[in-house]
Amino acid sequence: MIMEHNSAQCRYRSPLGAVPAGTSVMLRLRAEGGEVRSVRIKTFFYADSAEYAMENHGRYWEKRLTVPDDIGVLWYFFLIETPQETLYLGPPMGRTQGAGVVYRQPPASFQITVYDRAFDTPAWFRGATMYQIFPDRFKRGDPQNLPRGAAYHRAMGRTVVLHERWDEPVLHEPVNGAPFYAPCDFYGGDLRGIIESIPYFSSLGVGVLYLNPVSEAASNHRYDTANYKNVDPILGTPAEFKELCEKAAAAGIRVMIDGVYSHTGSDSLYFNKLGNYPSVGAYQSERSPYYPWYTFHGSRDSYQCWWGFDTLPEVNENDPVWQRDVITGPYSVFSYWKSLGAMGIRLDVADELPDNVIELMRTALKDGDPDRVLLGEVWEDATTKESYGAKRRYALGRGLDTVMNYPFKNAVLSFLQGGGTAEELVNFLTAQRLNYPLPMYHALMNLLSSHDEPRALSVLGSGVTGDGMTREEEAAFFLTEEQRKTGRARLKLAGVLQFTIPGTPSIYYGDEQGMQGLKDPFNRAPFQEGDTALAAFFQTLSLLRRESAALSRGGVSFAALDGDAVGVLRYIANGRDAFGAPAQDEYLLTILNRGDRAYSDILDLSRFADGLPPQDRFALSNLRFQEASVLLGDSTIRLQDGGHFIPAVTASHFGIFRLR
């Protein structure tokens, strides 16, 4: 007996993927070769469940469902009654999309993400190239900032270690007999240095700068905020931040800041545990205007902390005083940074902020300019994330615009090191395409490295992440020349995929120059120019993406071409892009070959069926291309009669092809 349902193909589910609340969805199951008495669909939505009988139409059983008017995730599987038994059909184990599998017990469920009908994301952000900067480590601009800022912090009794030379290794051990390592070393990278580098960002095709925290704080990473409404004096001044935003905007680049709102530093204007600030902090008195921000447990030395660190007191985000001071008030933290020109906020530890608070943040941030972007730090699939006992709703159209796509990083780096097959990677990529609301999917921050993860070159070249190593071992770790060559070749492949799938590709500062480094703090070394040829390669990818409407805002489908080769088809068909806006038809095919043998085969575009809406699938099936050319890569492609192609991609290489 044949029983089929594939949630990635329009013949079985239409429309495909995530849908707005209240949408009507047609679901079909094909059954042949045996007697089927009835087929039912079992659905789940939060605590509610229901069963629906399907109607038989020859080979297919079908049912049109209207998804709920509320946002959430609707889950479903099939129950098939035969004369002998009840069978079930659900997704393969560990997956939520794709070709169904028959089970003899209730299975896992297929996913339909239901999002707010009004949800949209800023068009400028979708497909833009992002460049992430750890501010202290990018470039020295004003030589007076470092000594001036160090004096400011030392006057408060803070430990400050200054690096005289830019090429000195990062501090990774305790200083001055301290029992523990503290991130207290500074190189003097500043806002002026970032301003001076705008031509460099423009040459890379950058559209958005994401800066790790710039607010005043005691540490070099500045996630222990001391004063939300002041730029750390080591970095410069609020006026310089405003200048950065203005000059970047003139170059077509927006600036996004890092917002740390689940906690503050204990050494801060608000908590003031050390008495360094003239304000009356929450630690000092219940009469402090900031006392409602925090939760105390009977004494001032017993308070709620972020992950138990007493230097990071947690805030109560549902307190109306905190919400007014940080989000909604006319003199709030959000209003302050908006007034200086920030066009986006990345929310640190977004999982630890309640959904209702994130929704307040969205409203406040976009007030006056809906083009501002709210991005969340989320490490898993954001559509199904659960934290603190709640199913999170921030990816469903009322909270975040987008999230950091760590699952993409993990999947790509693993694949390029030999983990899994091309089919498994395609299943992952297709699932992201189907699970995320379209506006968010095209805005996902597709990263390969970050300030919290080892640099991609180090991992791809060696397979080493730093896990299980001492800090001394990490500090001494550098790729051999052979490892560097391997890592460089794999990083180029990762970059090709990063820049040819939908989303916002993100370059962590220096990755484009071949910088190395394992875990924090070694992934935060000062920026060094080195591999200029690699930088030119990323520049080419970024500019190609900006010039191609298909790459920046077109539809997508993926195919596993063999165990080692992945195909990505980006297209604009019928004169409309993925969002229905007018655009000229364009078809680009990328083939990524991680294998040690060349890939070459007759390629029929019908293999790219998964994820294609009916109108696009129909358009592609009826096209007769006349020409195929190589845009980038040491590859060739020939066109055969019947619309088939013969691409040839050398071992451990790629090809980006234009089809006409």
Tab-separated table of N, CA and C in Angstrom, residues 120 123 126 438 442 549-550 552-555 571-586 615-616:
chain	number	residue	atom	x	y	z
A	120	ASP	N	5.066	42.168	9.176
A	120	ASP	CA	5.993	42.442	8.090
A	120	ASP	C	7.334	42.813	8.704
A	123	ALA	N	11.869	46.046	4.609
A	123	ALA	CA	12.406	45.531	3.342
A	123	ALA	C	13.895	45.789	3.216
A	126	ARG	N	15.922	42.872	4.841
A	126	ARG	CA	15.850	41.545	4.236
A	126	ARG	C	16.860	41.448	3.094
A	438	LEU	N	7.207	34.045	6.323
A	438	LEU	CA	8.001	34.519	5.190
A	438	LEU	C	8.757	35.811	5.493
A	442	HIS	N	13.077	35.684	5.472
A	442	HIS	CA	13.938	36.481	4.601
A	442	HIS	C	14.761	37.510	5.379
A	549	ALA	N	18.254	40.658	-7.796
A	549	ALA	CA	16.962	40.646	-7.110
A	549	ALA	C	16.589	39.228	-6.683
A	550	ALA	N	16.973	38.226	-7.484
A	550	ALA	CA	16.660	36.845	-7.123
A	550	ALA	C	17.344	36.450	-5.822
A	552	SER	N	18.437	38.554	-3.410
A	552	SER	CA	18.080	39.398	-2.278
A	552	SER	C	16.617	39.295	-1.877
A	553	ARG	N	15.725	38.951	-2.838
A	553	ARG	CA	14.306	38.906	-2.469
A	553	ARG	C	13.495	37.908	-3.298
A	554	GLY	N	14.173	36.946	-3.893
A	554	GLY	CA	13.479	35.948	-4.696
A	554	GLY	C	13.057	34.728	-3.902
A	555	GLY	N	12.318	33.834	-4.563
A	555	GLY	CA	11.945	32.566	-3.958
A	555	GLY	C	13.128	31.621	-3.899
A	571	TYR	N	15.032	32.344	-7.510
A	571	TYR	CA	14.320	32.705	-8.730
A	571	TYR	C	13.327	33.830	-8.484
A	572	ILE	N	13.039	34.543	-9.548
A	572	ILE	CA	11.881	35.424	-9.641
A	572	ILE	C	11.128	34.981	-10.886
A	573	ALA	N	9.881	34.582	-10.692
A	573	ALA	CA	9.068	34.070	-11.789
A	573	ALA	C	7.782	34.873	-11.898
A	574	ASN	N	7.250	34.940	-13.095
A	574	ASN	CA	5.983	35.639	-13.349
A	574	ASN	C	6.026	37.118	-12.969
A	575	GLY	N	7.249	37.694	-12.998
A	575	GLY	CA	7.374	39.129	-12.762
A	575	GLY	C	7.130	39.572	-11.338
A	576	ARG	N	7.191	38.635	-10.354
A	576	ARG	CA	6.951	38.984	-8.961
A	576	ARG	C	8.008	38.326	-8.077
A	577	ASP	N	8.480	39.088	-7.063
A	577	ASP	CA	9.429	38.500	-6.130
A	577	ASP	C	8.678	37.697	-5.075
A	578	ALA	N	9.389	37.232	-4.043
A	578	ALA	CA	8.777	36.366	-3.030
A	578	ALA	C	7.673	37.061	-2.257
A	579	PHE	N	7.651	38.399	-2.289
A	579	PHE	CA	6.652	39.164	-1.543
A	579	PHE	C	5.566	39.746	-2.455
A	580	GLY	N	5.589	39.347	-3.728
A	580	GLY	CA	4.580	39.817	-4.661
A	580	GLY	C	4.873	41.158	-5.283
A	581	ALA	N	6.038	41.741	-5.009
A	581	ALA	CA	6.398	43.029	-5.602
A	581	ALA	C	6.904	42.825	-7.030
A	582	PRO	N	6.675	43.797	-7.911
A	582	PRO	CA	7.139	43.661	-9.294
A	582	PRO	C	8.654	43.506	-9.371
A	583	ALA	N	9.098	42.614	-10.216
A	583	ALA	CA	10.530	42.383	-10.410
A	583	ALA	C	10.722	41.634	-11.713
A	584	GLN	N	11.905	41.795	-12.281
A	584	GLN	CA	12.206	41.119	-13.538
A	584	GLN	C	12.562	39.661	-13.268
A	585	ASP	N	12.064	38.765	-14.085
A	585	ASP	CA	12.344	37.342	-13.911
A	585	ASP	C	13.850	37.086	-13.914
A	586	GLU	N	14.279	36.212	-13.023
A	586	GLU	CA	15.703	35.897	-12.899
A	586	GLU	C	15.824	34.525	-12.255
A	615	GLN	N	2.123	28.242	-8.301
A	615	GLN	CA	2.339	29.089	-9.474
A	615	GLN	C	3.808	29.111	-9.885
A	616	ASP	N	4.719	29.032	-8.908
A	616	ASP	CA	6.145	29.033	-9.234
A	616	ASP	C	6.571	27.683	-9.805
